[in-house]
Structure formats: structure tokens, C-alpha cells
Amino acid sequence: MVKTIQVWDVPIRLFHWGLVVAITVSVISIKTNLIDNQWHLYSGMAITALLSFRLCWGMIGSHTAQFRQFWPRLSALRAMLKHEWQGVGHSPTAALSVFALLGVLVWMIATGVCADDDISLQGPLAHWLVDWVDASVSDQASAWHAFTFNVMIGLVSLHLAAIAYYAWVKRNNLVPAMLHGKQQVTPALTDQYAQQTAHDHNHFYWRLSISVVIAAVITLVLFNTQVQSWLYAPPTVLVVPASTQAW
Amino acid sequence: MLLRAVLGIAFLGVAAVSSAGPIEDQIKFRQGAYTFIGWNTNKIKAQLDNPDSFSKEEVIAAANAIAAAANSGLGALYGPGTDKGEGFRKTRLKSEFFEKPEEAKKVALQFNLEANEFAKVAATGDVGQIKAKFGKLTQSCKSCHDSFREKEAK
């Protein structure tokens, strides 16, 4: 007999699908002319917020979200390869994928905020770097940002390929669980899982609020030039006032 | 001093036949031109991003400046050997520029076309159209960067 349990909580599911949307907007805004490339900045902000939230939630979130719970261990990986691994949440190989994707996205944000396409798109720290450090740092960041895009596409493809493999070969469609959060498991695992998640409801909203606030602060600080341009008029230093335009 | 002058004149004589002077000068003029173009695209972008600051006259001035730079014969600054060397800084022109002359010509002419088109639209003051054509213009910059500009300093 199988039992249905809650495996992914609401914040994790929102994070996952939010990331899907934000990355899609990011790629479309930079690779095509369908939408203004200003959207690359907005989606970058969204990804920064989502990522910083996920990093917090990985430390103080629900059981299946916690990094220390699915931290890749050699013993678990070996068991996985021998088809002996049993558990709820990220499997050992999935865990590798999660850490790789999170790492690459952090790197994309880190280089993206420093990048400058020298045409019409500047990361929020690009001007600061050019003024106070060196323009070559910004150029280097742009090059890394462009290169890491390929790595990211590779990892996302691998992620999708794994989902397809599970659905078609192992007859286990993982997508619905990421939509409604539920998964069917054996009774033995259910008991074990119930113990592990016993504390998931403790201070849930407190932990959620703390994570959201930290994510918001990181995003607003990193993108403060963008935020300022919303709050006040954008810096108009480049624009010559009409009165001095005569010459 | 005399030797230098003679050599200089001889060099200029040779260079003038094919291009706009010594390699460093070509690169320097090039970098100057694109920096100037960049200043003007930045002005336009700042105004499009913040509609309150939009000034028709200023956009026209910037658009005309870009078109003038585009029509100034920038091709003369891409003489053979100018994929290596230093102007204000090291050039980032890829050698592919000389290996694929047809493609290089295509992206170069595309920029001229878009710059002239943009100047026409700027004159109308129609913000929606200006925005659309500005996207086309910056796209022409990007397509050349993607094909012929090193991602980072060589």
C-alpha cells in the first residue's frame, strides 16, 4: 500500500516555477527582439531575489529544502548507482544537479551585475566598476557571463533529460509533484519521513518571513541603482541640459 | 629628428593610399568614433527609459550625431592588420573580420542603414517608433559585436 505525502512545500514550488519564468524571460530578452532588453535587468532582479531566498530556505526551510539534508555524500551516491537508495526529496544525483544549478545561477548573477554590453545594457555595478576599479573587470565579467550561459543551458538540458528519463524509462513522472507538492511513497518511508518533518510547522511563517526579508535586502542592495531610478528620476548626467545645448 | 620626419612622411604616403594612417591611428579613430556613438546612444536610452526627461530636440541631435559618425566612412579605419594593435587601448577586433569580408560588409552596412533610419524616425518625435527603431539600431551594434568583437581584451 502506498501513502501520499507532502514532499515539496509551497515556497519551494513557487521558487522553482518562478525561476523557470524568470530564466525564460532572461533568455528571450537578451537573445531575441521580442521584448525590450531592459527586461534582462528585471528578470535578473527576480532571479537574485529567488536565489537568495532559496539559499536562506536551504538553511532554515522545510526538511526537503534543507541543504544539509541532501548534501551530496559518496555513500549515498554509491547506493544510488546500485539502485539501493531510498528516500524522500532530492535523490543523491538530483542533489548534485541542484547544487550545480544553484552555483551556476549565483555565478551568472555575480557576473551579470558587473557586466556591460557596451551598447544599451549595464549591470547595476558596471558603472561603479568602471569608475572605481577598472573597465577591464567589467569586460571580463561580461565575457564570463556570456560563457557561463552555455554551462547553464547544458545543466538545464541535463535536468530536463533526467525528468524525461524518469518519466519514460522509469515510469515515474516527477513533474506533478513539483506542481501540487505531493508524492506517493511506501509506508516504511512514510513513517521515517513523518519523523524527519515533524518540526516543519514550527515557526514556519517566522522562518519564511526572515528568508523573504533577507532576499529582499540582498536584491535591493545589489540593484540599488535600478531601484533608485524607480524611486527618483534616473541619473541624467549624460543628458545635456537644453540651456547649454546651444554650442 | 629629420630621419623621423622623413620616415613619417614616407609612412603616411604609403598608408594614405589604402587607409586612414598608421594602424594605431586607425584603431584610435575607430575607438573614438564608437565611444562618441556610445555617448549618444546612452543619451537616447536615458530619455527612453524615463519618459519625463524625453526631449525631442535632444534625441534628434543625438540621432544625427550617430548617423553622421556612421556615414563618416568608418570602413577606412579597418585597414589590413588593424585586428592587432593599440589605440586608446588594445583593439578587440577579431581576425575573422578580415577572413569573412562579405559578412563584415553586411553588418557594417546594416549599422549605417539603421543609423540613417533612426535619424529619420527621430525627426518625427514619435516615441513609440523611436523606441522600436532604437531597438533595431542597438541590435545592429550587437550583431557586429557578436561576430567580430572579442568578448574581452586580447
mmCIF file of N, CA and C in Angstrom, chain B residues 1-14:
data_model
loop_
_atom_site.group_PDB
_atom_site.id
_atom_site.type_symbol
_atom_site.label_atom_id
_atom_site.label_comp_id
_atom_site.label_asym_id
_atom_site.label_seq_id
_atom_site.Cartn_x
_atom_site.Cartn_y
_atom_site.Cartn_z
ATOM 1 N N MET B 1 65.699 63.561 -35.710
ATOM 2 C CA MET B 1 64.501 64.380 -35.946
ATOM 3 C C MET B 1 64.148 64.360 -37.430
ATOM 4 N N LEU B 2 65.174 64.672 -38.232
ATOM 5 C CA LEU B 2 64.947 64.687 -39.680
ATOM 6 C C LEU B 2 64.549 63.303 -40.167
ATOM 7 N N LEU B 3 65.291 62.316 -39.632
ATOM 8 C CA LEU B 3 65.023 60.929 -40.043
ATOM 9 C C LEU B 3 63.574 60.552 -39.725
ATOM 10 N N ARG B 4 63.181 60.961 -38.511
ATOM 11 C CA ARG B 4 61.843 60.621 -38.074
ATOM 12 C C ARG B 4 60.794 61.272 -38.988
ATOM 13 N N ALA B 5 61.077 62.539 -39.341
ATOM 14 C CA ALA B 5 60.145 63.266 -40.192
ATOM 15 C C ALA B 5 60.038 62.596 -41.561
ATOM 16 N N VAL B 6 61.196 62.231 -42.101
ATOM 17 C CA VAL B 6 61.215 61.608 -43.421
ATOM 18 C C VAL B 6 60.467 60.283 -43.388
ATOM 19 N N LEU B 7 60.794 59.504 -42.358
ATOM 20 C CA LEU B 7 60.120 58.208 -42.212
ATOM 21 C C LEU B 7 58.615 58.400 -42.058
ATOM 22 N N GLY B 8 58.273 59.395 -41.265
ATOM 23 C CA GLY B 8 56.871 59.674 -41.004
ATOM 24 C C GLY B 8 56.135 60.007 -42.286
ATOM 25 N N ILE B 9 56.733 60.863 -43.078
ATOM 26 C CA ILE B 9 56.102 61.271 -44.340
ATOM 27 C C ILE B 9 55.989 60.071 -45.281
ATOM 28 N N ALA B 10 57.072 59.271 -45.333
ATOM 29 C CA ALA B 10 57.077 58.097 -46.198
ATOM 30 C C ALA B 10 55.950 57.150 -45.768
ATOM 31 N N PHE B 11 55.851 56.969 -44.452
ATOM 32 C CA PHE B 11 54.855 56.063 -43.906
ATOM 33 C C PHE B 11 53.448 56.555 -44.232
ATOM 34 N N LEU B 12 53.254 57.858 -44.020
ATOM 35 C CA LEU B 12 51.961 58.452 -44.313
ATOM 36 C C LEU B 12 51.620 58.253 -45.782
ATOM 37 N N GLY B 13 52.612 58.471 -46.635
ATOM 38 C CA GLY B 13 52.408 58.322 -48.079
ATOM 39 C C GLY B 13 51.903 56.940 -48.413
ATOM 40 N N VAL B 14 52.535 55.946 -47.822
ATOM 41 C CA VAL B 14 52.145 54.562 -48.087
ATOM 42 C C VAL B 14 50.734 54.303 -47.550
#
